[in-house]
Short mmCIF file of C-alpha atoms and ligand atoms in Angstrom, two decimals:
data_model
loop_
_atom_site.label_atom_id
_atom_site.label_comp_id
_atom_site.label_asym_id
_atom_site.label_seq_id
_atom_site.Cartn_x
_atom_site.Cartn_y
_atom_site.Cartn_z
CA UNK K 919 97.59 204.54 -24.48
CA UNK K 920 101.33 203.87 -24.80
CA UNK K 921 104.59 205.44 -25.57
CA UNK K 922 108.17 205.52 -25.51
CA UNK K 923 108.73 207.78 -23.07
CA UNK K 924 106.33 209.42 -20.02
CA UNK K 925 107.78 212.73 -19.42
CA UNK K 926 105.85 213.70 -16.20
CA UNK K 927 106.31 217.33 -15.58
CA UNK K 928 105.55 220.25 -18.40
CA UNK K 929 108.12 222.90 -16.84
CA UNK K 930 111.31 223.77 -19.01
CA UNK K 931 112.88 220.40 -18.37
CA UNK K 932 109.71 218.25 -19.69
CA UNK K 933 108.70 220.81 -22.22
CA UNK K 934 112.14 221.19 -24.07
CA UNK K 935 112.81 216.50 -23.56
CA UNK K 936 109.66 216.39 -25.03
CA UNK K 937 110.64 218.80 -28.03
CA UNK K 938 113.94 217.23 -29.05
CA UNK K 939 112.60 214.08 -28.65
CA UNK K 940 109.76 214.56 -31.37
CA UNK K 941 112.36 216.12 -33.36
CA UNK K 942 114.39 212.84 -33.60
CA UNK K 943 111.23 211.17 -34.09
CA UNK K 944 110.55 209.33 -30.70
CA UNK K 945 107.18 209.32 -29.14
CA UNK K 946 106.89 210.97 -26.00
CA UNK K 947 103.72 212.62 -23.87
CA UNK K 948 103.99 215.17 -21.49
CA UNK K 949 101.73 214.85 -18.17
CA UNK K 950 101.38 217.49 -15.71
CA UNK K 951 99.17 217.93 -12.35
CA UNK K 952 98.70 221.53 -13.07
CA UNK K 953 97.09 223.52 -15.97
CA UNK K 954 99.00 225.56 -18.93
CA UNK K 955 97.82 228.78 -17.55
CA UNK K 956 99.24 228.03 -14.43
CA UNK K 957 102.77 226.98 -15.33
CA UNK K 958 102.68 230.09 -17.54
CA UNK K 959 102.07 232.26 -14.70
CA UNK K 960 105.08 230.99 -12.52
CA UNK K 961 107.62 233.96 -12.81
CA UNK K 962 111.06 232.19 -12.09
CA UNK K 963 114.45 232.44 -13.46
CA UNK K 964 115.82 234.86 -16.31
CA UNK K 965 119.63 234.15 -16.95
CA UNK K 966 120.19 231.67 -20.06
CA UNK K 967 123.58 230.25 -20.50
CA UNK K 968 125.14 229.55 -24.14
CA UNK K 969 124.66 225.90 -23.53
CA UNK K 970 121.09 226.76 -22.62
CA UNK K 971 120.44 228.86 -25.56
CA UNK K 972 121.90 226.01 -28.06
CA UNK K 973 119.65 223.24 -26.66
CA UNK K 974 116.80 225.70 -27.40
CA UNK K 975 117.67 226.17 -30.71
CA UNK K 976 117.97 222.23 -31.29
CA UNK K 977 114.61 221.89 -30.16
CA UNK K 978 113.58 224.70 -32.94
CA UNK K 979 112.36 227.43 -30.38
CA UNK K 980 114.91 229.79 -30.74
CA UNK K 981 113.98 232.18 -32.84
CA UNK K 982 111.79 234.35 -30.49
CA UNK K 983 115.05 234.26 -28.25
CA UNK K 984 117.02 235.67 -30.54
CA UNK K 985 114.60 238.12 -31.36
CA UNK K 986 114.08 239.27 -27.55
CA UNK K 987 116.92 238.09 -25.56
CA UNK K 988 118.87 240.83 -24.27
CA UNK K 989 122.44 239.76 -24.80
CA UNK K 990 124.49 240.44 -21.34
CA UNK K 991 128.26 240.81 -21.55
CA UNK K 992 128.86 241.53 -17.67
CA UNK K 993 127.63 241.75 -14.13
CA UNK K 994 127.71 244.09 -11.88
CA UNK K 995 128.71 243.79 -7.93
CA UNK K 996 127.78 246.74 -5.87
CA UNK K 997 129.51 246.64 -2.32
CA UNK K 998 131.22 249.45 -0.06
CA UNK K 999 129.57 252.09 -1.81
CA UNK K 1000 130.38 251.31 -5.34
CA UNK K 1001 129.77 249.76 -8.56
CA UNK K 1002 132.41 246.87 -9.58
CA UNK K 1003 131.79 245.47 -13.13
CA UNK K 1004 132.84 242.10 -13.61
CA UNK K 1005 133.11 241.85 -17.84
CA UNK K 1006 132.08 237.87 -19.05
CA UNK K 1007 132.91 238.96 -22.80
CA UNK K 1008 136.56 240.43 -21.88
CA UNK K 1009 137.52 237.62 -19.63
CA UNK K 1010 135.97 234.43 -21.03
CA UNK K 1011 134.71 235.52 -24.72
CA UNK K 1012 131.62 234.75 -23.71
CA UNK K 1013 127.80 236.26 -22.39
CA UNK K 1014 124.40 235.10 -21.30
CA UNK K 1015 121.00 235.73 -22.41
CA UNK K 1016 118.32 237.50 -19.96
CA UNK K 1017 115.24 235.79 -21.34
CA UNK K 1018 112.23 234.77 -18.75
CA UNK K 1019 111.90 231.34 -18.17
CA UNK K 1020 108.24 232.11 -18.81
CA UNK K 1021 109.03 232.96 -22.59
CA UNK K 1022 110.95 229.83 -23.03
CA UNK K 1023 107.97 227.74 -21.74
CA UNK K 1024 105.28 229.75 -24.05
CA UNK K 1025 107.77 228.99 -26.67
CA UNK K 1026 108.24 225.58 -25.89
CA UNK K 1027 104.29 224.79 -25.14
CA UNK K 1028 103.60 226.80 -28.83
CA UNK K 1029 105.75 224.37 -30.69
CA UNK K 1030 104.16 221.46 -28.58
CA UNK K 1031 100.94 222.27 -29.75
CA UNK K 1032 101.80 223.08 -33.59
CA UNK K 1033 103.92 219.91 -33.56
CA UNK K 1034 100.93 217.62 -32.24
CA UNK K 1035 102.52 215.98 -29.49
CA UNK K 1036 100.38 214.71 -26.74
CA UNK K 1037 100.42 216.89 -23.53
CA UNK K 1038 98.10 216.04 -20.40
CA UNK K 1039 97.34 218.77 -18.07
CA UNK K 1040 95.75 219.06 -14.52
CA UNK K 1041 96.01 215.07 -14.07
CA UNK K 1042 95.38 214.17 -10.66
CA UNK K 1043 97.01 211.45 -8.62
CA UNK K 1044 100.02 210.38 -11.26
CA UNK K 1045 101.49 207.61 -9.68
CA UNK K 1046 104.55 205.60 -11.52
CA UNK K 1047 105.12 202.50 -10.87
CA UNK K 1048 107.61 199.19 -12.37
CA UNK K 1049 110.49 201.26 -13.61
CA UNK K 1050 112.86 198.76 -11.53
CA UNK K 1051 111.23 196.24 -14.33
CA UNK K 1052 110.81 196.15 -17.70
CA UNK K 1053 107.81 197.86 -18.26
CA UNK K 1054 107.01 201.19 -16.45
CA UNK K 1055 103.88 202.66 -16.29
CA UNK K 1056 102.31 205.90 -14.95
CA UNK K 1057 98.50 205.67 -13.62
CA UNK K 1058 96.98 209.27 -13.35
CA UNK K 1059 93.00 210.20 -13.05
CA UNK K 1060 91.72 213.06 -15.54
CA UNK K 1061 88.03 214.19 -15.69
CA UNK K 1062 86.86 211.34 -13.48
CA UNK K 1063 88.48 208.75 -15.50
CA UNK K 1064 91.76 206.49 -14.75
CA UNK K 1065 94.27 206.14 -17.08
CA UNK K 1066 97.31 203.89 -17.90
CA UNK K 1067 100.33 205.08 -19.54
CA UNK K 1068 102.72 202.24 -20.79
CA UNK K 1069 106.16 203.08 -21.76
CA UNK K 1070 109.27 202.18 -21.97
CA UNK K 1071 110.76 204.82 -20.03
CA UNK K 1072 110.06 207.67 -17.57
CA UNK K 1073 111.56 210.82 -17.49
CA UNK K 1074 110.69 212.63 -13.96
CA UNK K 1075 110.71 216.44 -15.04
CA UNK K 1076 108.39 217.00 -12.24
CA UNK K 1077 110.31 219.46 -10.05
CA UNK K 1078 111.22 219.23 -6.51
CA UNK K 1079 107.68 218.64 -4.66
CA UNK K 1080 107.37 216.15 -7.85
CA UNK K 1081 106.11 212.60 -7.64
CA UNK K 1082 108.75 211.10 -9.18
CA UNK K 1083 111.03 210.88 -6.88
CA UNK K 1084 109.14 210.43 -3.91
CA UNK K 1085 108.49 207.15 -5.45
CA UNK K 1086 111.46 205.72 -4.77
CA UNK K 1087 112.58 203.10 -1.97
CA UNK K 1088 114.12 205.09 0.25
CA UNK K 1089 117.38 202.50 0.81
CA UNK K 1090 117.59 203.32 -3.73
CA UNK K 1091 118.90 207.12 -3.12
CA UNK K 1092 121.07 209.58 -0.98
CA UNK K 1093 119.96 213.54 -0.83
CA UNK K 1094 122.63 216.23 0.40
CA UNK K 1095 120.87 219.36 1.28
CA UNK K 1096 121.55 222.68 3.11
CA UNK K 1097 118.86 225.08 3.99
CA UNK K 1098 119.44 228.56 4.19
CA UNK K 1099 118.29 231.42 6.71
CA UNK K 1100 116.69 233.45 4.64
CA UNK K 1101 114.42 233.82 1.32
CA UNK K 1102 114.15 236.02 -1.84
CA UNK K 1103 111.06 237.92 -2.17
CA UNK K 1104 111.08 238.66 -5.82
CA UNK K 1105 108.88 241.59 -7.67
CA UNK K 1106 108.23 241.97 -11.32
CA UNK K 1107 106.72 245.52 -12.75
CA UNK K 1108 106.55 247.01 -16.48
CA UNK K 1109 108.59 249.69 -15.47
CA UNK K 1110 112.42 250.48 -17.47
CA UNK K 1111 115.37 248.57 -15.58
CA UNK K 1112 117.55 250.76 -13.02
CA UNK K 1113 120.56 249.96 -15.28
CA UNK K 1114 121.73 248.33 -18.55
CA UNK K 1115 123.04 245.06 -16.75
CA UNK K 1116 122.22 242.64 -13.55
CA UNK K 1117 123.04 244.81 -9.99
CA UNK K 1118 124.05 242.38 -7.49
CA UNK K 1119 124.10 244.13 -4.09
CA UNK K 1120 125.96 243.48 -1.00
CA UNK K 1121 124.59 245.58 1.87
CA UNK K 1122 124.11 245.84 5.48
CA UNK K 1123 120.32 245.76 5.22
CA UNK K 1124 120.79 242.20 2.92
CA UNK K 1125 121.36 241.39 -0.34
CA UNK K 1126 119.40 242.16 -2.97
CA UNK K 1127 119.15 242.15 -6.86
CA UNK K 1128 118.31 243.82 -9.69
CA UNK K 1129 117.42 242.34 -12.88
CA UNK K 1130 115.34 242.70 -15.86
CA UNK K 1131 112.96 240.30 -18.54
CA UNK K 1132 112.83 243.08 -21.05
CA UNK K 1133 113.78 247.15 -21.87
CA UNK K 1134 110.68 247.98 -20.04
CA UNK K 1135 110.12 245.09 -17.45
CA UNK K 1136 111.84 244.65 -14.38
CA UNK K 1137 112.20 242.52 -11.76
CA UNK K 1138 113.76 243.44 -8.26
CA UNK K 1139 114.72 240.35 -5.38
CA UNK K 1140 115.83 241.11 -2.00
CA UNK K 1141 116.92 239.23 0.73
CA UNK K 1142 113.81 238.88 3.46
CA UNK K 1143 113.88 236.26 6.76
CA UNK K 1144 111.48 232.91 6.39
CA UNK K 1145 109.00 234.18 8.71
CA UNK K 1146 107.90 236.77 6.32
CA UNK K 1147 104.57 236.31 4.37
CA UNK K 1148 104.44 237.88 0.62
CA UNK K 1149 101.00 239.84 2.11
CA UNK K 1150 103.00 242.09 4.70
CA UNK K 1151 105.22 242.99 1.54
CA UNK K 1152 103.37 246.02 -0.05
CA UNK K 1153 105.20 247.51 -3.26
CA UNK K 1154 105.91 250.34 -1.68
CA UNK K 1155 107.16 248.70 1.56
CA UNK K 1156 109.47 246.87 -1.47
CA UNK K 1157 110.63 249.63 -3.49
CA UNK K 1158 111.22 251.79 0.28
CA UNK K 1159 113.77 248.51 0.95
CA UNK K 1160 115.39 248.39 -2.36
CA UNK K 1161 115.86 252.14 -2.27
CA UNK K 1162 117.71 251.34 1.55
CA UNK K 1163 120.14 248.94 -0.43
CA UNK K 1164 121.05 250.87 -3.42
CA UNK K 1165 123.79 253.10 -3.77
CA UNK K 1166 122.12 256.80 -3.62
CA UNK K 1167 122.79 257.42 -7.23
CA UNK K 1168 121.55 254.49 -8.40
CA UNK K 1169 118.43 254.56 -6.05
CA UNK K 1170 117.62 257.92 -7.64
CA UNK K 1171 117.41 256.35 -10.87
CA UNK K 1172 115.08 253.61 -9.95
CA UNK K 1173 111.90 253.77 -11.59
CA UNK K 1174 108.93 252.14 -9.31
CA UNK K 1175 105.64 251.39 -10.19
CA UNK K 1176 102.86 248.44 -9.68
CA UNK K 1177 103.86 244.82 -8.96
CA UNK K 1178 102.63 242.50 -11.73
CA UNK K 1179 103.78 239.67 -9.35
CA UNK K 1180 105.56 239.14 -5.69
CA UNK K 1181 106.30 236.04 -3.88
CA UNK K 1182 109.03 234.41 -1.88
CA UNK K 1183 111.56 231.23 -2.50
CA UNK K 1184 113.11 230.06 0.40
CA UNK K 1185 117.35 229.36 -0.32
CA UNK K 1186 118.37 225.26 -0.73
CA UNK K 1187 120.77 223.38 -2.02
CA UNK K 1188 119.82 220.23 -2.45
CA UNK K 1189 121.13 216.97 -5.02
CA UNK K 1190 119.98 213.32 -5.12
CA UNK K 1191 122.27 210.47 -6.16
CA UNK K 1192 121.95 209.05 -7.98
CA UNK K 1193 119.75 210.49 -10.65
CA UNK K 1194 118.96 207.05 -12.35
CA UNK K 1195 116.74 204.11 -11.07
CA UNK K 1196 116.04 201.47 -13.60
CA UNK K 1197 114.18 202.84 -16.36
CA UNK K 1198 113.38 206.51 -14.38
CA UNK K 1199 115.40 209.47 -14.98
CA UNK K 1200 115.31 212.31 -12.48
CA UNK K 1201 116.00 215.73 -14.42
CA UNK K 1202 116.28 219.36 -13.31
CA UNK K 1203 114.73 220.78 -10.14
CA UNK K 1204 113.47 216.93 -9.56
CA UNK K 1205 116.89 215.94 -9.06
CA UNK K 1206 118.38 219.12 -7.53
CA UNK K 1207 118.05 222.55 -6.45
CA UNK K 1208 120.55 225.28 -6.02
CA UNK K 1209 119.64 229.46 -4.07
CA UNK K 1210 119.09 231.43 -7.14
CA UNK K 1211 121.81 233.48 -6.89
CA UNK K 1212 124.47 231.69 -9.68
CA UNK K 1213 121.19 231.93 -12.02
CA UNK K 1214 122.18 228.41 -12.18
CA UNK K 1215 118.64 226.30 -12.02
CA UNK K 1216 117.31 226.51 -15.06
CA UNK K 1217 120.74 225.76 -16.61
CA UNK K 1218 120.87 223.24 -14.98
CA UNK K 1219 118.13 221.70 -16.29
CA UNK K 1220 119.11 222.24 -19.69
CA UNK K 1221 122.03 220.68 -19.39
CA UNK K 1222 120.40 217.41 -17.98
CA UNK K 1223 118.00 217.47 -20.93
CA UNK K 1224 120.87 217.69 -23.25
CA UNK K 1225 122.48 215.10 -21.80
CA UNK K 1226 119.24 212.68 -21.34
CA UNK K 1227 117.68 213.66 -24.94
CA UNK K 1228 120.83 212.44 -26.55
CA UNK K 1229 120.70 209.39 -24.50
CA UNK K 1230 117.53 208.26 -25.51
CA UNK K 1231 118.33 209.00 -28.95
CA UNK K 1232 121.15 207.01 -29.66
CA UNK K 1233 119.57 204.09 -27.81
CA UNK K 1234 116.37 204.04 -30.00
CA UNK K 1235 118.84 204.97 -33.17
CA UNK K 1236 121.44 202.13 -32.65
CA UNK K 1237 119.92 200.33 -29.68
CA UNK K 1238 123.55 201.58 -27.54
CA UNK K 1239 122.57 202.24 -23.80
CA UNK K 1240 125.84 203.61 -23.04
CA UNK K 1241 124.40 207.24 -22.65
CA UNK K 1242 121.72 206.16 -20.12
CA UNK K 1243 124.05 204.31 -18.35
CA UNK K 1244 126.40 207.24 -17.98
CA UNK K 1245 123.64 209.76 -17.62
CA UNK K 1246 123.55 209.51 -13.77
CA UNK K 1247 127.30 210.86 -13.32
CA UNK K 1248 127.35 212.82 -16.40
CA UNK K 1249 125.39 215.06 -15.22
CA UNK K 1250 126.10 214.94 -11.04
CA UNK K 1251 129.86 216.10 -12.23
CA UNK K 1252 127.96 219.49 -13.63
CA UNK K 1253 125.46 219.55 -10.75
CA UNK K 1254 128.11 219.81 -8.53
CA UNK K 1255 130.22 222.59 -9.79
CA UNK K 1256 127.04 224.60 -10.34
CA UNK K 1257 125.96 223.86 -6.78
CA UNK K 1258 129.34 225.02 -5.60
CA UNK K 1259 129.02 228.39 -8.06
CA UNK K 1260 125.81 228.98 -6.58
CA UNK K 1261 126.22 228.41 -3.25
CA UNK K 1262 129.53 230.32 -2.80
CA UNK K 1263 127.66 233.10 -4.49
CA UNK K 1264 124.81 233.24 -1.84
CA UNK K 1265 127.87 233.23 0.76
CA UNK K 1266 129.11 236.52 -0.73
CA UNK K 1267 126.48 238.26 -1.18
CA UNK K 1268 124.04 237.58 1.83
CA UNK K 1269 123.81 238.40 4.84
CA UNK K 1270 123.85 235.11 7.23
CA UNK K 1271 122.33 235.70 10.97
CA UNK K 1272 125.21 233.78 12.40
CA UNK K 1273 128.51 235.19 10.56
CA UNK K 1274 129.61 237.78 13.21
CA UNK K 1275 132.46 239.88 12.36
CA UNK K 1276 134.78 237.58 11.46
CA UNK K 1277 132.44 236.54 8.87
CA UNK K 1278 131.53 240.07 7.25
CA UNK K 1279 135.34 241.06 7.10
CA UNK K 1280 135.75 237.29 4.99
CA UNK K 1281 132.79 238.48 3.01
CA UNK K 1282 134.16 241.72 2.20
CA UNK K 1283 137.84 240.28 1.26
CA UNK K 1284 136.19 238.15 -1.23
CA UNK K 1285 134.77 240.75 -2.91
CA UNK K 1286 137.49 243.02 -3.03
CA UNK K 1287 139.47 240.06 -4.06
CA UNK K 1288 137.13 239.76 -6.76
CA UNK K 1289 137.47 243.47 -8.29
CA UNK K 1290 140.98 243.12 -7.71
CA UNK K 1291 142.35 239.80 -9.29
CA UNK K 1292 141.70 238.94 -12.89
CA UNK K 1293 142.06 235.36 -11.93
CA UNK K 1294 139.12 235.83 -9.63
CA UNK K 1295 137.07 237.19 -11.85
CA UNK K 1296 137.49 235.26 -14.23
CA UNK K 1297 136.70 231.81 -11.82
CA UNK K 1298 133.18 233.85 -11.54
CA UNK K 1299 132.66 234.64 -15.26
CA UNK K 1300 133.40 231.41 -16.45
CA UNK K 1301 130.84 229.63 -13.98
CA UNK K 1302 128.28 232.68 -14.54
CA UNK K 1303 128.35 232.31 -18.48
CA UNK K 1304 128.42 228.41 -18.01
CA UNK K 1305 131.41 226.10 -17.28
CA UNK K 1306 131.86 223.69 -21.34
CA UNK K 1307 129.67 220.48 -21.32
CA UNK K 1308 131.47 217.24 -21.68
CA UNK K 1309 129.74 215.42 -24.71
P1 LIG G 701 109.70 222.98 -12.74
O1 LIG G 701 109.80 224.24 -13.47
O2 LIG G 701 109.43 223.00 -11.28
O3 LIG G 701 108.60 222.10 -13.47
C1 LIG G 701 108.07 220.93 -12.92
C2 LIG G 701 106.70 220.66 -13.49
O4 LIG G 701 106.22 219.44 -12.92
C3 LIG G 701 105.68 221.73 -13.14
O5 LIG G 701 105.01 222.18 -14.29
C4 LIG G 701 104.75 221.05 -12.15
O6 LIG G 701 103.41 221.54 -12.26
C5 LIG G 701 104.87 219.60 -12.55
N1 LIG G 701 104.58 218.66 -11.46
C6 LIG G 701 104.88 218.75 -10.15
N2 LIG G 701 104.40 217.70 -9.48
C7 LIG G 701 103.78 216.92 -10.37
C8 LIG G 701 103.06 215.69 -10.27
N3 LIG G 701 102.91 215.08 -9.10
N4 LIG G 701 102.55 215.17 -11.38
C9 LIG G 701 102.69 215.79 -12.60
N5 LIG G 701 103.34 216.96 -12.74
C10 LIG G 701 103.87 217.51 -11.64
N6 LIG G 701 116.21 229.76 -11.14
C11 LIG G 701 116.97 230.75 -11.53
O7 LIG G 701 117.96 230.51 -12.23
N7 LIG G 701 116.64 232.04 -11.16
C12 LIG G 701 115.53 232.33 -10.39
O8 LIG G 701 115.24 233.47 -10.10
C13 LIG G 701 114.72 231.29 -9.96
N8 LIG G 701 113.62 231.51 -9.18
C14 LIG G 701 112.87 230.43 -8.77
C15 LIG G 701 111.76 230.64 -7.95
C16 LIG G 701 110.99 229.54 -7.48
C17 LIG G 701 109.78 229.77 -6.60
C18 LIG G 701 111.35 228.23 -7.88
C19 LIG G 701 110.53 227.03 -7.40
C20 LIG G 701 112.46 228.05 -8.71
C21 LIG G 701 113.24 229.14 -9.15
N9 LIG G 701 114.35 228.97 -9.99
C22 LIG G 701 115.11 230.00 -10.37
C23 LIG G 701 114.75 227.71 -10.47
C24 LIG G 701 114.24 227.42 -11.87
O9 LIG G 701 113.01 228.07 -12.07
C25 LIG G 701 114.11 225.93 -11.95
O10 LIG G 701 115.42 225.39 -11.86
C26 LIG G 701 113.41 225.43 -13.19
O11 LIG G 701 112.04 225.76 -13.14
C27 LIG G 701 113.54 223.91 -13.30
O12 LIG G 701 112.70 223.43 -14.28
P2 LIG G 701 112.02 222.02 -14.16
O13 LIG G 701 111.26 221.84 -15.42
O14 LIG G 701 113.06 221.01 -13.79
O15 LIG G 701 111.05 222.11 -12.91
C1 LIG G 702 117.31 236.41 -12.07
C2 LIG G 702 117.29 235.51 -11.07
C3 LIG G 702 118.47 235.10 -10.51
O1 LIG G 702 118.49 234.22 -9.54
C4 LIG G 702 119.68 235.61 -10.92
O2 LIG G 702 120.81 235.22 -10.33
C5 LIG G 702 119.68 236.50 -11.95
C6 LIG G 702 118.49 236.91 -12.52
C7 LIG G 702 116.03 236.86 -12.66
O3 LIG G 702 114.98 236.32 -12.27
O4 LIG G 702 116.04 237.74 -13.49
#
């Protein structure tokens, strides 16, 4: 079998390359080590930027986004006590989406499947290999049987524990990474949200979040240490916790009820340079990973896509490799000032084990810096609702 381009990874990245690239034509197919029902039941981000939103209705899944996307116009900080709405539409014009990233992959698989293109799943051992050269290819085993995938390039969409860029030589790339002393343990339950827009909270106990997939599904984070196992989290040890961080009036509005889900992320930052190696292109969470706090990952990888999809394009329109060349620090410049965004919003809003007092009063003069200054708030809109693309 051969194609133009192995996309391994079938996460939002792979899924929406592979979309706009069938839409221009181009031949693509999709591998992943896991099956569909599986990358369906990953519950992970929820916040969709404008530029986000656009690239999905390129691809031609937008309509059930439109249909079910909550359209957010504003934030809200809660810190001393009180509720502090930051407004995206009356500062920057603009607003976000809350739409699960699990919806945009059922979307995105749906229009795989009715559009034909070929998708691999649970292929074991996918190995790439001669992407320094001229011809890549990607070995991978499925139902007992080796195969050999010819292309002529590879797009690693594979996520950070990914393949793709474990295969490189180590002298080919730099990483820059911080890890952070704490997790999120995130819960998801069919119960109405606690308010109409996103709670982030500032507290003693740790930060935590409230946020929403839908008018009556919710889904709840809060900060917990990295020793802590998902199992000693019962929901009621969860919603007890939440309640703790909530101001009163808002914790007596909180509807509880079963978890659908729980499970806990540890906090990174973490970017490779650079994102090109011959013919492989890293893309999203295989090329770098921001905390969650910004609601910046998924973004993120949207925005590579855009940029890569076009790339490929125009080279196998008008043979120009401009774009690829380019793609590497196209997209770094963006990484970057989302990795800022997102980790200067974990350093607000978390509580760090080392900070001591000096660090809580900086913490708290932020945030009252924030609900004080326009200009301030505005610095955070613009970044929330997504900083322009360059084209
Ligand atoms: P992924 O979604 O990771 O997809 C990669 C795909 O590659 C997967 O389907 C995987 O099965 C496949 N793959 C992996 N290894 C191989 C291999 N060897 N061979 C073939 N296929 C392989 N962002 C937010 O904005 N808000 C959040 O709340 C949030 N929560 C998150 C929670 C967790 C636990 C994680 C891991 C991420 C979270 N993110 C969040 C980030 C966001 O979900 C990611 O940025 C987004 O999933 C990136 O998409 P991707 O397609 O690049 O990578
Ligand atoms: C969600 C996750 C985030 O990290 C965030 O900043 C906002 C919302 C969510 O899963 O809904």
């Amino acid at each position: 079998m051969d194609t133009s381009v192995a996309i391994i990874g079938s996460g939002p990245s792979g899924l929406m390359l592979g979309q706009l690239l069938h839409r221009a034509g181009i031949d693509a197919v999709v591998i992943d080590n896991k099956s569909p029902e599986h990358i369906m039941s990953r519950i992970r981000a929820g916040v969709l930027e404008t530029v986000t939103v656009e690239l999905l209705d390129e691809a031609g899944v937008g309509d059930r986004l439109h249909a079910k996307g909550l359209v957010h116009e504003g934030i809200n900080l809660a810190f001393g006590g009180k509720l502090h709405r930051i407004d995206f539409e009356g500062l920057t014009g603009r607003h976000v989406v809350v739409y699960g990233q699990t919806e945009v992959t059922r979307d995105l698989m749906d229009a795989r499947t009715a559009s034909g293109g070929a998708s691999v799943y649970e292929a074991e051992d996918v190995r790439i290999e001669g992407f320094d050269a001229d011809r890549p290819t990607v070995r991978y085993r499925k139902d007992g049987t080796e195969h050999r995938l010819r292309c002529d390039f590879i797009a690693g969409c594979d996520g950070f524990h990914g393949v793709c860029r474990q295969s490189l030589p180590v002298q080919a790339y730099q990483t820059v990474e911080r890890v952070y002393p704490f997790g999120w343990i995130g819960l998801l339950s069919d119960t109405p949200p606690v308010a109409d827009e996103l709670i982030y909270v500032n507290h003693e106990r740790g930060f935590a979040l409230c946020s929403m997939r839908s008018n009556t599904r919710s889904r709840y984070y809060l900060q917990c240490t990295l020793a802590e196992r998902v199992e000693e989290w019962t929901d009621e040890r969860f919603w007890t916790e939440l309640k703790l961080r909530l101001d009163p009036q808002i914790a007596q509005r909180l509807v509880t009820g079963s978890s659908i889900e729980k499970s806990i992320a540890p906090l990174r930052s973490f970017v490779v340079e650079p994102m090109r190696f011959g013919r492989l292109f890293l893309a999203g969470d295989a090329a770098h990973i921001v905390p969650p706090t910004g609601a910046k990952g998924l973004n993120l990888a949207a925005s590579d896509i855009r940029y890569l999809s076009r790339a490929l394009i125009r080279f196998y329109r008008t043979g120009d490799s401009d774009g690829l060349g380019g793609y590497s620090e196209r997209c770094l410049r963006r990484v970057w000032l989302a990795e800022r965004f997102s980790w200067w919003m974990t350093s607000i809003l978390h509580r760090f084990p080392d900070a001591g007092e000096f660090g809580a009063r900086i913490q708290r003069a932020e945030l009252e810096y924030l609900v004080r200054s326009r200009a301030a708030a505005t610095a955070l809109a613009e970044s929330y609702v997504g900083l322009p693309i360059e084209d």
